Amino acid sequence: MTIQMRVYVPPHPLIKHWLGVARDAGTPPALFRSAITELGRWLTYEACRDWLPVVETTIETPLAPCPATFVNPEVPVVVVPILRAGLALMEGVQPVIPLAAVYHLGMVRDEETLEARCYLNKLPDQIDPQTRVLICEPMLATGGTIMATMAMLTERGVDPGLIRILSVVVASPALQKLSQAYPSLNIYTACIDESLNENGYIVPGLGDAGDRAFAT
């Protein structure tokens, strides 16, 4: 059976609502940041389905014994926000999976070559291969940043099949690169936009998510 990368666009009305708020050029920075945070919350809820490891046990209710299911605390869960815009997504992620460790990655794109450069790397040298990794990257455009991030994670032992990428808007060029390199990957996004402009920005997209989130 051929493994194929999966891209999920949850048909949730709250996801659609906050996507509209984020897309609107008239949305002020504080509200834009709130919209990205809410999208992070609801996309994380969807991404955790059939992904977080669980344990079955029995508990005592006030009246009787009862079977119960809990998230397995022995399996590591990690969040990797890609700075800067990934920080706004992470604000919605952490309340959903509060025990997850957070490893920050700072990536910047050369606006002439569109190549990604890492300026901050808080990843450990090795990561347990059972670790569930959630990457927070609001925009997947040319694919340079996310491909560099995936390379750093897999070099440290992470199984691509256990990685979930959270993104607000994605475009075909990035999806094609990821699909060819990591067919077991799963992506959760609010929308798929088809094209990029001459500067490598997604159209219609969101604009520069980092600038809009932090008013800089």
PDB file of C-alpha atoms in Angstrom:
ATOM      1  CA  MET A   1       0.000   0.000   0.000  1.00  0.00           C
ATOM      2  CA  THR A   2       1.401   3.388  -1.042  1.00  0.00           C
ATOM      3  CA  ILE A   3       1.763   5.931   1.753  1.00  0.00           C
ATOM      4  CA  GLN A   4       0.507   9.390   0.818  1.00  0.00           C
ATOM      5  CA  MET A   5       0.730  12.644   2.736  1.00  0.00           C
ATOM      6  CA  ARG A   6      -2.600  13.823   4.096  1.00  0.00           C
ATOM      7  CA  VAL A   7      -3.795  17.415   4.301  1.00  0.00           C
ATOM      8  CA  TYR A   8      -6.828  18.011   6.523  1.00  0.00           C
ATOM      9  CA  VAL A   9      -9.039  21.089   6.194  1.00  0.00           C
ATOM     10  CA  PRO A  10     -11.559  20.675   9.046  1.00  0.00           C
ATOM     11  CA  PRO A  11     -15.039  21.964   8.058  1.00  0.00           C
ATOM     12  CA  HIS A  12     -15.542  23.663  11.414  1.00  0.00           C
ATOM     13  CA  PRO A  13     -17.500  26.948  11.510  1.00  0.00           C
ATOM     14  CA  LEU A  14     -15.176  28.457  14.121  1.00  0.00           C
ATOM     15  CA  ILE A  15     -12.147  27.689  11.971  1.00  0.00           C
ATOM     16  CA  LYS A  16     -13.847  29.338   9.000  1.00  0.00           C
ATOM     17  CA  HIS A  17     -14.821  32.336  11.113  1.00  0.00           C
ATOM     18  CA  TRP A  18     -11.344  32.995  12.490  1.00  0.00           C
ATOM     19  CA  LEU A  19      -9.784  32.425   9.078  1.00  0.00           C
ATOM     20  CA  GLY A  20     -11.989  35.215   7.714  1.00  0.00           C
ATOM     21  CA  VAL A  21     -10.921  37.507  10.542  1.00  0.00           C
ATOM     22  CA  ALA A  22      -7.248  36.740   9.908  1.00  0.00           C
ATOM     23  CA  ARG A  23      -7.504  37.265   6.151  1.00  0.00           C
ATOM     24  CA  ASP A  24      -9.185  40.668   6.428  1.00  0.00           C
ATOM     25  CA  ALA A  25      -6.643  43.438   5.744  1.00  0.00           C
ATOM     26  CA  GLY A  26      -8.599  45.717   8.106  1.00  0.00           C
ATOM     27  CA  THR A  27      -8.103  43.446  11.130  1.00  0.00           C
ATOM     28  CA  PRO A  28      -5.894  45.241  13.721  1.00  0.00           C
ATOM     29  CA  PRO A  29      -2.827  43.422  15.106  1.00  0.00           C
ATOM     30  CA  ALA A  30      -4.361  42.495  18.479  1.00  0.00           C
ATOM     31  CA  LEU A  31      -7.407  40.917  16.835  1.00  0.00           C
ATOM     32  CA  PHE A  32      -5.256  39.262  14.164  1.00  0.00           C
ATOM     33  CA  ARG A  33      -3.149  37.670  16.886  1.00  0.00           C
ATOM     34  CA  SER A  34      -6.313  36.477  18.651  1.00  0.00           C
ATOM     35  CA  ALA A  35      -7.568  34.968  15.394  1.00  0.00           C
ATOM     36  CA  ILE A  36      -4.330  33.025  14.890  1.00  0.00           C
ATOM     37  CA  THR A  37      -4.468  31.855  18.509  1.00  0.00           C
ATOM     38  CA  GLU A  38      -8.035  30.597  18.068  1.00  0.00           C
ATOM     39  CA  LEU A  39      -7.085  28.820  14.851  1.00  0.00           C
ATOM     40  CA  GLY A  40      -4.237  27.183  16.743  1.00  0.00           C
ATOM     41  CA  ARG A  41      -6.669  25.992  19.409  1.00  0.00           C
ATOM     42  CA  TRP A  42      -9.194  24.415  17.036  1.00  0.00           C
ATOM     43  CA  LEU A  43      -6.657  22.968  14.618  1.00  0.00           C
ATOM     44  CA  THR A  44      -4.816  21.360  17.553  1.00  0.00           C
ATOM     45  CA  TYR A  45      -8.065  19.787  18.728  1.00  0.00           C
ATOM     46  CA  GLU A  46      -8.473  18.224  15.280  1.00  0.00           C
ATOM     47  CA  ALA A  47      -4.808  17.207  14.993  1.00  0.00           C
ATOM     48  CA  CYS A  48      -4.829  15.374  18.336  1.00  0.00           C
ATOM     49  CA  ARG A  49      -7.523  12.985  17.161  1.00  0.00           C
ATOM     50  CA  ASP A  50      -6.012   9.464  16.799  1.00  0.00           C
ATOM     51  CA  TRP A  51      -2.531  10.936  17.409  1.00  0.00           C
ATOM     52  CA  LEU A  52      -2.013  11.297  21.134  1.00  0.00           C
ATOM     53  CA  PRO A  53      -1.145   7.938  22.750  1.00  0.00           C
ATOM     54  CA  VAL A  54      -3.597   6.723  25.386  1.00  0.00           C
ATOM     55  CA  VAL A  55      -3.760   4.199  28.205  1.00  0.00           C
ATOM     56  CA  GLU A  56      -6.817   2.284  29.340  1.00  0.00           C
ATOM     57  CA  THR A  57      -7.425   1.805  33.046  1.00  0.00           C
ATOM     58  CA  THR A  58     -10.142   1.576  35.690  1.00  0.00           C
ATOM     59  CA  ILE A  59     -11.056   4.341  38.129  1.00  0.00           C
ATOM     60  CA  GLU A  60     -13.443   4.643  41.038  1.00  0.00           C
ATOM     61  CA  THR A  61     -16.300   7.104  40.594  1.00  0.00           C
ATOM     62  CA  PRO A  62     -18.245   8.136  43.718  1.00  0.00           C
ATOM     63  CA  LEU A  63     -20.613   5.239  42.949  1.00  0.00           C
ATOM     64  CA  ALA A  64     -18.740   2.398  41.230  1.00  0.00           C
ATOM     65  CA  PRO A  65     -15.660   1.279  39.292  1.00  0.00           C
ATOM     66  CA  CYS A  66     -15.557   2.603  35.736  1.00  0.00           C
ATOM     67  CA  PRO A  67     -13.271   2.156  32.705  1.00  0.00           C
ATOM     68  CA  ALA A  68     -11.329   5.300  31.774  1.00  0.00           C
ATOM     69  CA  THR A  69      -9.009   6.462  29.027  1.00  0.00           C
ATOM     70  CA  PHE A  70      -6.122   8.863  29.669  1.00  0.00           C
ATOM     71  CA  VAL A  71      -3.425  10.445  27.528  1.00  0.00           C
ATOM     72  CA  ASN A  72      -0.263   8.439  28.163  1.00  0.00           C
ATOM     73  CA  PRO A  73       2.131  10.734  30.104  1.00  0.00           C
ATOM     74  CA  GLU A  74       5.126   8.484  29.341  1.00  0.00           C
ATOM     75  CA  VAL A  75       5.134   9.257  25.605  1.00  0.00           C
ATOM     76  CA  PRO A  76       6.786  12.632  24.902  1.00  0.00           C
ATOM     77  CA  VAL A  77       4.804  15.369  23.157  1.00  0.00           C
ATOM     78  CA  VAL A  78       6.630  18.372  21.722  1.00  0.00           C
ATOM     79  CA  VAL A  79       5.510  21.668  20.192  1.00  0.00           C
ATOM     80  CA  VAL A  80       7.865  23.420  17.754  1.00  0.00           C
ATOM     81  CA  PRO A  81       6.767  27.005  17.048  1.00  0.00           C
ATOM     82  CA  ILE A  82       8.577  28.617  14.134  1.00  0.00           C
ATOM     83  CA  LEU A  83       9.315  32.207  15.075  1.00  0.00           C
ATOM     84  CA  ARG A  84       7.852  34.695  14.804  1.00  0.00           C
ATOM     85  CA  ALA A  85       4.349  33.958  13.642  1.00  0.00           C
ATOM     86  CA  GLY A  86       4.315  30.443  15.081  1.00  0.00           C
ATOM     87  CA  LEU A  87       4.227  31.975  18.557  1.00  0.00           C
ATOM     88  CA  ALA A  88       0.674  33.206  17.980  1.00  0.00           C
ATOM     89  CA  LEU A  89      -0.429  29.716  16.916  1.00  0.00           C
ATOM     90  CA  MET A  90       1.284  28.218  19.965  1.00  0.00           C
ATOM     91  CA  GLU A  91      -0.833  30.381  22.266  1.00  0.00           C
ATOM     92  CA  GLY A  92      -3.809  28.312  21.145  1.00  0.00           C
ATOM     93  CA  VAL A  93      -1.931  25.009  21.220  1.00  0.00           C
ATOM     94  CA  GLN A  94      -0.680  25.063  24.814  1.00  0.00           C
ATOM     95  CA  PRO A  95      -4.098  25.079  26.550  1.00  0.00           C
ATOM     96  CA  VAL A  96      -5.025  21.936  24.569  1.00  0.00           C
ATOM     97  CA  ILE A  97      -1.796  20.010  25.300  1.00  0.00           C
ATOM     98  CA  PRO A  98      -0.380  21.846  28.336  1.00  0.00           C
ATOM     99  CA  LEU A  99       2.181  19.165  29.255  1.00  0.00           C
ATOM    100  CA  ALA A 100       3.980  19.341  25.903  1.00  0.00           C
ATOM    101  CA  ALA A 101       7.587  20.515  25.845  1.00  0.00           C
ATOM    102  CA  VAL A 102       8.282  23.560  23.636  1.00  0.00           C
ATOM    103  CA  TYR A 103      11.351  23.824  21.395  1.00  0.00           C
ATOM    104  CA  HIS A 104      11.606  27.164  19.587  1.00  0.00           C
ATOM    105  CA  LEU A 105      12.975  27.544  16.070  1.00  0.00           C
ATOM    106  CA  GLY A 106      13.770  30.960  14.629  1.00  0.00           C
ATOM    107  CA  MET A 107      13.695  30.986  10.829  1.00  0.00           C
ATOM    108  CA  VAL A 108      14.019  33.922   8.440  1.00  0.00           C
ATOM    109  CA  ARG A 109      13.546  33.915   4.677  1.00  0.00           C
ATOM    110  CA  ASP A 110      15.879  35.747   2.318  1.00  0.00           C
ATOM    111  CA  GLU A 111      13.480  37.904   0.312  1.00  0.00           C
ATOM    112  CA  GLU A 112      15.701  37.715  -2.792  1.00  0.00           C
ATOM    113  CA  THR A 113      16.538  34.005  -2.919  1.00  0.00           C
ATOM    114  CA  LEU A 114      13.496  32.879  -0.860  1.00  0.00           C
ATOM    115  CA  GLU A 115      15.855  30.497   0.986  1.00  0.00           C
ATOM    116  CA  ALA A 116      15.318  29.858   4.702  1.00  0.00           C
ATOM    117  CA  ARG A 117      18.007  30.561   7.314  1.00  0.00           C
ATOM    118  CA  CYS A 118      17.897  29.419  10.950  1.00  0.00           C
ATOM    119  CA  TYR A 119      18.910  32.027  13.541  1.00  0.00           C
ATOM    120  CA  LEU A 120      17.648  30.236  16.684  1.00  0.00           C
ATOM    121  CA  ASN A 121      17.591  26.486  17.303  1.00  0.00           C
ATOM    122  CA  LYS A 122      16.458  25.171  20.702  1.00  0.00           C
ATOM    123  CA  LEU A 123      16.051  21.558  19.547  1.00  0.00           C
ATOM    124  CA  PRO A 124      17.942  18.920  21.557  1.00  0.00           C
ATOM    125  CA  ASP A 125      20.620  16.890  19.794  1.00  0.00           C
ATOM    126  CA  GLN A 126      18.466  13.744  19.906  1.00  0.00           C
ATOM    127  CA  ILE A 127      14.698  13.248  20.199  1.00  0.00           C
ATOM    128  CA  ASP A 128      12.982  10.032  21.293  1.00  0.00           C
ATOM    129  CA  PRO A 129      11.629   8.376  18.103  1.00  0.00           C
ATOM    130  CA  GLN A 130       8.245   7.869  19.815  1.00  0.00           C
ATOM    131  CA  THR A 131       7.849  11.625  20.340  1.00  0.00           C
ATOM    132  CA  ARG A 132       4.754  13.292  18.917  1.00  0.00           C
ATOM    133  CA  VAL A 133       5.789  16.615  17.358  1.00  0.00           C
ATOM    134  CA  LEU A 134       3.416  19.460  16.534  1.00  0.00           C
ATOM    135  CA  ILE A 135       4.938  22.168  14.305  1.00  0.00           C
ATOM    136  CA  CYS A 136       3.339  25.627  14.436  1.00  0.00           C
ATOM    137  CA  GLU A 137       3.888  27.454  11.139  1.00  0.00           C
ATOM    138  CA  PRO A 138       1.014  29.724   9.997  1.00  0.00           C
ATOM    139  CA  MET A 139       2.079  29.868   6.334  1.00  0.00           C
ATOM    140  CA  LEU A 140       3.392  27.113   4.049  1.00  0.00           C
ATOM    141  CA  ALA A 141       4.285  28.999   0.867  1.00  0.00           C
ATOM    142  CA  THR A 142       7.455  28.107  -1.046  1.00  0.00           C
ATOM    143  CA  GLY A 143       8.239  25.317   1.417  1.00  0.00           C
ATOM    144  CA  GLY A 144      11.770  26.456   2.269  1.00  0.00           C
ATOM    145  CA  THR A 145      11.225  27.029   5.977  1.00  0.00           C
ATOM    146  CA  ILE A 146       9.155  23.921   6.640  1.00  0.00           C
ATOM    147  CA  MET A 147      11.512  21.678   4.651  1.00  0.00           C
ATOM    148  CA  ALA A 148      14.472  22.976   6.687  1.00  0.00           C
ATOM    149  CA  THR A 149      12.495  22.369   9.888  1.00  0.00           C
ATOM    150  CA  MET A 150      11.581  18.823   8.873  1.00  0.00           C
ATOM    151  CA  ALA A 151      15.213  18.071   8.041  1.00  0.00           C
ATOM    152  CA  MET A 152      16.351  19.250  11.491  1.00  0.00           C
ATOM    153  CA  LEU A 153      13.714  17.128  13.219  1.00  0.00           C
ATOM    154  CA  THR A 154      14.285  13.934  11.251  1.00  0.00           C
ATOM    155  CA  GLU A 155      18.061  14.253  11.673  1.00  0.00           C
ATOM    156  CA  ARG A 156      17.408  14.117  15.419  1.00  0.00           C
ATOM    157  CA  GLY A 157      15.389  10.906  15.191  1.00  0.00           C
ATOM    158  CA  VAL A 158      11.785  12.083  14.841  1.00  0.00           C
ATOM    159  CA  ASP A 159       9.473   9.828  12.828  1.00  0.00           C
ATOM    160  CA  PRO A 160       7.741  11.955  10.130  1.00  0.00           C
ATOM    161  CA  GLY A 161       4.618   9.832  10.596  1.00  0.00           C
ATOM    162  CA  LEU A 162       4.317  11.135  14.164  1.00  0.00           C
ATOM    163  CA  ILE A 163       4.614  14.785  13.125  1.00  0.00           C
ATOM    164  CA  ARG A 164       1.603  17.059  12.711  1.00  0.00           C
ATOM    165  CA  ILE A 165       1.970  20.457  11.039  1.00  0.00           C
ATOM    166  CA  LEU A 166      -0.445  23.219  12.033  1.00  0.00           C
ATOM    167  CA  SER A 167      -0.795  25.970   9.453  1.00  0.00           C
ATOM    168  CA  VAL A 168      -3.433  28.606   8.770  1.00  0.00           C
ATOM    169  CA  VAL A 169      -2.975  28.780   4.981  1.00  0.00           C
ATOM    170  CA  VAL A 170      -0.941  26.503   2.728  1.00  0.00           C
ATOM    171  CA  ALA A 171      -0.079  26.565  -0.975  1.00  0.00           C
ATOM    172  CA  SER A 172       0.716  23.915  -3.559  1.00  0.00           C
ATOM    173  CA  PRO A 173       4.496  24.490  -3.907  1.00  0.00           C
ATOM    174  CA  ALA A 174       5.131  23.693  -0.219  1.00  0.00           C
ATOM    175  CA  LEU A 175       2.701  20.761  -0.242  1.00  0.00           C
ATOM    176  CA  GLN A 176       4.381  19.220  -3.281  1.00  0.00           C
ATOM    177  CA  LYS A 177       7.835  19.388  -1.681  1.00  0.00           C
ATOM    178  CA  LEU A 178       6.595  17.920   1.598  1.00  0.00           C
ATOM    179  CA  SER A 179       4.638  15.163  -0.116  1.00  0.00           C
ATOM    180  CA  GLN A 180       7.641  13.997  -2.111  1.00  0.00           C
ATOM    181  CA  ALA A 181      10.033  14.042   0.842  1.00  0.00           C
ATOM    182  CA  TYR A 182       7.724  12.965   3.701  1.00  0.00           C
ATOM    183  CA  PRO A 183       4.739  10.937   2.432  1.00  0.00           C
ATOM    184  CA  SER A 184       3.737   9.831   5.962  1.00  0.00           C
ATOM    185  CA  LEU A 185       3.277  13.433   7.105  1.00  0.00           C
ATOM    186  CA  ASN A 186      -0.072  14.906   8.229  1.00  0.00           C
ATOM    187  CA  ILE A 187      -0.960  18.594   7.858  1.00  0.00           C
ATOM    188  CA  TYR A 188      -3.871  20.450   9.459  1.00  0.00           C
ATOM    189  CA  THR A 189      -4.808  23.775   7.920  1.00  0.00           C
ATOM    190  CA  ALA A 190      -7.714  26.193   7.677  1.00  0.00           C
ATOM    191  CA  CYS A 191      -7.383  26.604   3.902  1.00  0.00           C
ATOM    192  CA  ILE A 192      -5.433  25.611   0.788  1.00  0.00           C
ATOM    193  CA  ASP A 193      -4.616  28.517  -1.531  1.00  0.00           C
ATOM    194  CA  GLU A 194      -3.389  27.643  -5.002  1.00  0.00           C
ATOM    195  CA  SER A 195      -0.906  30.326  -5.993  1.00  0.00           C
ATOM    196  CA  LEU A 196       2.096  32.423  -4.939  1.00  0.00           C
ATOM    197  CA  ASN A 197       2.972  35.890  -6.217  1.00  0.00           C
ATOM    198  CA  GLU A 198       6.374  36.925  -7.587  1.00  0.00           C
ATOM    199  CA  ASN A 199       7.614  37.567  -4.039  1.00  0.00           C
ATOM    200  CA  GLY A 200       6.706  34.088  -2.820  1.00  0.00           C
ATOM    201  CA  TYR A 201       3.648  35.174  -0.816  1.00  0.00           C
ATOM    202  CA  ILE A 202       0.473  33.109  -0.805  1.00  0.00           C
ATOM    203  CA  VAL A 203      -2.457  34.639  -2.720  1.00  0.00           C
ATOM    204  CA  PRO A 204      -4.984  35.515  -1.361  1.00  0.00           C
ATOM    205  CA  GLY A 205      -3.239  34.380   1.837  1.00  0.00           C
ATOM    206  CA  LEU A 206      -2.840  36.499   4.968  1.00  0.00           C
ATOM    207  CA  GLY A 207      -0.002  38.841   4.120  1.00  0.00           C
ATOM    208  CA  ASP A 208       3.024  38.673   6.428  1.00  0.00           C
ATOM    209  CA  ALA A 209       1.649  36.801   9.446  1.00  0.00           C
ATOM    210  CA  GLY A 210       4.566  37.726  11.715  1.00  0.00           C
ATOM    211  CA  ASP A 211       4.353  41.449  10.930  1.00  0.00           C
ATOM    212  CA  ARG A 212       0.586  41.448  11.352  1.00  0.00           C
ATOM    213  CA  ALA A 213       0.647  39.502  14.628  1.00  0.00           C
ATOM    214  CA  PHE A 214       3.235  41.720  16.288  1.00  0.00           C
ATOM    215  CA  ALA A 215       2.589  45.071  14.545  1.00  0.00           C
ATOM    216  CA  THR A 216       6.159  45.329  13.236  1.00  0.00           C
TER     217      THR A 216
END
